[in-house]
């Protein structure tokens, strides 16, 4: 009751061809859409009154980020 196709000298049933086609289609789509996404972090602008205050804020934020990374590794 199954249609057989002659492929590379072998007889392949039609249901195996449909299974292979669907697997490759959905598997390829899943692989193309997968992977690690790069998060774009945007920070609000720093409204400092002078350059010393801006430098202090940037250094403080960098210190907080580095301490969080160290805490995650431990």
Tab-separated table of N, CA and C in Angstrom:
chain	number	residue	atom	x	y	z
A	1	UNK	N	0.806	-1.195	0.000
A	1	UNK	CA	0.000	0.000	0.000
A	1	UNK	C	0.857	1.270	0.000
A	2	UNK	N	2.162	1.093	0.096
A	2	UNK	CA	3.072	2.228	0.155
A	2	UNK	C	3.756	2.367	-1.198
A	3	UNK	N	3.883	3.590	-1.646
A	3	UNK	CA	4.597	3.850	-2.895
A	3	UNK	C	6.091	3.774	-2.597
A	4	UNK	N	6.819	3.040	-3.419
A	4	UNK	CA	8.257	2.888	-3.238
A	4	UNK	C	8.980	3.668	-4.336
A	5	UNK	N	9.996	4.426	-3.934
A	5	UNK	CA	10.802	5.196	-4.875
A	5	UNK	C	12.194	4.585	-4.927
A	6	UNK	N	12.770	4.575	-6.109
A	6	UNK	CA	14.102	4.043	-6.305
A	6	UNK	C	15.093	5.204	-6.205
A	7	UNK	N	15.839	5.258	-5.097
A	7	UNK	CA	16.794	6.342	-4.856
A	7	UNK	C	18.161	5.714	-4.611
A	8	UNK	N	19.124	6.063	-5.433
A	8	UNK	CA	20.503	5.560	-5.337
A	8	UNK	C	20.534	4.038	-5.318
A	9	UNK	N	19.689	3.416	-6.107
A	9	UNK	CA	19.695	1.971	-6.213
A	9	UNK	C	18.948	1.244	-5.108
A	10	UNK	N	18.346	1.986	-4.188
A	10	UNK	CA	17.595	1.348	-3.104
A	10	UNK	C	16.148	1.787	-3.185
A	11	UNK	N	15.261	0.964	-2.713
A	11	UNK	CA	13.856	1.339	-2.696
A	11	UNK	C	13.520	1.953	-1.342
A	12	UNK	N	12.992	3.174	-1.396
A	12	UNK	CA	12.649	3.927	-0.194
A	12	UNK	C	11.143	4.160	-0.208
A	13	UNK	N	10.494	3.889	0.913
A	13	UNK	CA	9.048	4.080	1.013
A	13	UNK	C	8.723	5.565	1.139
A	14	UNK	N	7.536	5.931	0.684
A	14	UNK	CA	7.141	7.341	0.657
A	14	UNK	C	7.029	7.935	2.057
A	15	UNK	N	6.631	7.155	3.041
A	15	UNK	CA	6.496	7.715	4.385
A	15	UNK	C	7.861	8.073	4.970
A	16	UNK	N	8.921	7.342	4.597
A	16	UNK	CA	10.257	7.706	5.064
A	16	UNK	C	10.743	8.995	4.409
A	17	UNK	N	10.364	9.205	3.183
A	17	UNK	CA	10.724	10.463	2.510
A	17	UNK	C	10.020	11.642	3.167
A	18	UNK	N	8.754	11.472	3.529
A	18	UNK	CA	8.028	12.568	4.177
A	18	UNK	C	8.577	12.830	5.575
A	19	UNK	N	8.939	11.785	6.304
A	19	UNK	CA	9.529	11.964	7.636
A	19	UNK	C	10.854	12.717	7.527
A	20	UNK	N	11.676	12.348	6.560
A	20	UNK	CA	12.967	13.019	6.376
A	20	UNK	C	12.782	14.477	5.982
A	21	UNK	N	11.814	14.752	5.102
A	21	UNK	CA	11.565	16.124	4.662
A	21	UNK	C	11.108	16.993	5.824
A	22	UNK	N	10.156	16.505	6.606
A	22	UNK	CA	9.659	17.285	7.743
A	22	UNK	C	10.741	17.472	8.805
A	23	UNK	N	11.521	16.438	9.063
A	23	UNK	CA	12.590	16.543	10.060
A	23	UNK	C	13.633	17.572	9.655
A	24	UNK	N	14.038	17.538	8.401
A	24	UNK	CA	15.032	18.506	7.933
A	24	UNK	C	14.482	19.924	7.931
A	25	UNK	N	13.219	20.085	7.570
A	25	UNK	CA	12.624	21.418	7.526
A	25	UNK	C	12.533	22.025	8.919
A	26	UNK	N	11.923	21.302	9.852
A	26	UNK	CA	11.747	21.846	11.197
A	26	UNK	C	13.048	21.857	11.989
A	27	UNK	N	13.908	20.879	11.763
A	27	UNK	CA	15.207	20.881	12.424
A	27	UNK	C	16.083	22.029	11.956
A	28	UNK	N	16.073	22.288	10.657
A	28	UNK	CA	16.842	23.421	10.125
A	28	UNK	C	16.321	24.754	10.619
A	29	UNK	N	15.001	24.883	10.706
A	29	UNK	CA	14.419	26.125	11.220
A	29	UNK	C	14.776	26.323	12.688
A	30	UNK	N	14.743	25.259	13.473
A	30	UNK	CA	15.092	25.358	14.891
A	30	UNK	C	16.561	25.735	15.070
A	31	UNK	N	17.430	25.169	14.267
A	31	UNK	CA	18.849	25.511	14.356
A	31	UNK	C	19.117	26.945	13.918
A	32	UNK	N	18.397	27.406	12.908
A	32	UNK	CA	18.604	28.768	12.417
A	32	UNK	C	18.129	29.801	13.430
A	33	UNK	N	17.075	29.495	14.158
A	33	UNK	CA	16.530	30.456	15.114
A	33	UNK	C	17.175	30.332	16.486
A	34	UNK	N	17.910	29.273	16.729
A	34	UNK	CA	18.509	29.050	18.032
A	34	UNK	C	19.799	29.828	18.199
A	35	UNK	N	20.478	29.545	19.291
A	35	UNK	CA	21.751	30.194	19.551
A	35	UNK	C	21.631	31.223	20.646
A	36	UNK	N	22.762	31.711	21.066
A	36	UNK	CA	22.802	32.679	22.146
A	36	UNK	C	22.468	34.062	21.615
A	37	UNK	N	21.591	34.720	22.297
A	37	UNK	CA	21.201	36.074	21.930
A	37	UNK	C	22.076	37.073	22.689
A	38	UNK	N	22.548	38.068	21.991
A	38	UNK	CA	23.357	39.095	22.617
A	38	UNK	C	22.416	40.152	23.186
A	39	UNK	N	22.548	40.373	24.485
A	39	UNK	CA	21.700	41.369	25.128
A	39	UNK	C	22.305	42.757	24.934
A	40	UNK	N	21.495	43.653	24.473
A	40	UNK	CA	21.942	45.029	24.322
A	40	UNK	C	21.513	45.796	25.564
A	41	UNK	N	22.497	46.173	26.342
A	41	UNK	CA	22.182	46.900	27.564
A	41	UNK	C	22.331	48.387	27.290
A	42	UNK	N	21.294	49.107	27.547
A	42	UNK	CA	21.334	50.552	27.396
A	42	UNK	C	21.156	51.164	28.772
A	43	UNK	N	21.979	52.123	29.052
A	43	UNK	CA	21.897	52.793	30.342
A	43	UNK	C	21.383	54.205	30.124
A	44	UNK	N	20.691	54.728	31.107
A	44	UNK	CA	20.225	56.104	30.968
A	44	UNK	C	21.420	57.062	30.989
A	45	UNK	N	21.259	58.237	30.423
A	45	UNK	CA	22.381	59.183	30.400
A	45	UNK	C	22.732	59.646	31.815
A	46	UNK	N	24.016	59.895	32.021
A	46	UNK	CA	24.486	60.370	33.321
A	46	UNK	C	24.396	61.891	33.316
A	47	UNK	N	23.568	62.419	34.188
A	47	UNK	CA	23.383	63.871	34.280
A	47	UNK	C	24.226	64.410	35.432
A	48	UNK	N	25.533	64.493	35.203
A	48	UNK	CA	26.439	64.984	36.228
A	48	UNK	C	26.665	66.481	36.033
A	49	UNK	N	26.921	67.155	37.146
A	49	UNK	CA	27.138	68.605	37.080
A	49	UNK	C	28.550	68.945	36.622
A	50	UNK	N	29.509	68.055	36.897
A	50	UNK	CA	30.872	68.293	36.427
A	50	UNK	C	31.523	66.952	36.084
A	51	UNK	N	32.723	67.027	35.543
A	51	UNK	CA	33.390	65.808	35.070
A	51	UNK	C	33.822	64.907	36.225
A	52	UNK	N	34.139	65.485	37.386
A	52	UNK	CA	34.529	64.659	38.532
A	52	UNK	C	33.362	63.788	39.004
A	53	UNK	N	32.187	64.385	39.037
A	53	UNK	CA	31.002	63.628	39.452
A	53	UNK	C	30.692	62.511	38.446
A	54	UNK	N	30.831	62.819	37.169
A	54	UNK	CA	30.586	61.809	36.134
A	54	UNK	C	31.597	60.667	36.245
A	55	UNK	N	32.868	61.000	36.486
A	55	UNK	CA	33.902	59.978	36.651
A	55	UNK	C	33.608	59.112	37.870
A	56	UNK	N	33.171	59.727	38.963
A	56	UNK	CA	32.838	58.970	40.166
A	56	UNK	C	31.694	57.986	39.898
A	57	UNK	N	30.673	58.428	39.189
A	57	UNK	CA	29.520	57.567	38.887
A	57	UNK	C	29.948	56.400	38.002
A	58	UNK	N	30.741	56.667	36.970
A	58	UNK	CA	31.198	55.594	36.078
A	58	UNK	C	32.068	54.586	36.822
A	59	UNK	N	32.973	55.076	37.674
A	59	UNK	CA	33.818	54.171	38.451
A	59	UNK	C	32.984	53.335	39.420
A	60	UNK	N	31.989	53.950	40.034
A	60	UNK	CA	31.118	53.234	40.964
A	60	UNK	C	30.348	52.126	40.248
A	61	UNK	N	29.801	52.434	39.090
A	61	UNK	CA	29.054	51.427	38.330
A	61	UNK	C	29.969	50.297	37.858
A	62	UNK	N	31.183	50.633	37.443
A	62	UNK	CA	32.131	49.603	37.018
A	62	UNK	C	32.512	48.707	38.195
A	63	UNK	N	32.674	49.300	39.384
A	63	UNK	CA	33.002	48.523	40.578
A	63	UNK	C	31.859	47.575	40.939
A	64	UNK	N	30.639	48.040	40.850
A	64	UNK	CA	29.472	47.199	41.141
A	64	UNK	C	29.395	46.046	40.143
A	65	UNK	N	29.605	46.330	38.859
A	65	UNK	CA	29.558	45.277	37.835
A	65	UNK	C	30.630	44.220	38.078
A	66	UNK	N	31.837	44.656	38.420
A	66	UNK	CA	32.914	43.689	38.643
A	66	UNK	C	32.652	42.850	39.889
A	67	UNK	N	32.081	43.441	40.932
A	67	UNK	CA	31.789	42.654	42.135
A	67	UNK	C	30.658	41.657	41.879
A	68	UNK	N	29.694	42.014	41.031
A	68	UNK	CA	28.620	41.075	40.686
A	68	UNK	C	29.173	39.905	39.879
A	69	UNK	N	30.108	40.171	38.967
A	69	UNK	CA	30.703	39.096	38.170
A	69	UNK	C	31.519	38.155	39.054
A	70	UNK	N	32.224	38.722	40.047
A	70	UNK	CA	32.995	37.882	40.963
A	70	UNK	C	32.062	37.021	41.807
A	71	UNK	N	30.937	37.577	42.221
A	71	UNK	CA	29.977	36.822	43.039
A	71	UNK	C	29.348	35.690	42.238
A	72	UNK	N	29.134	35.888	40.944
A	72	UNK	CA	28.548	34.842	40.110
A	72	UNK	C	29.526	33.699	39.903
A	73	UNK	N	30.818	33.993	39.811
A	73	UNK	CA	31.820	32.955	39.595
A	73	UNK	C	32.015	32.105	40.845
A	74	UNK	N	31.860	32.702	42.008
A	74	UNK	CA	32.108	31.970	43.266
A	74	UNK	C	30.988	31.047	43.632
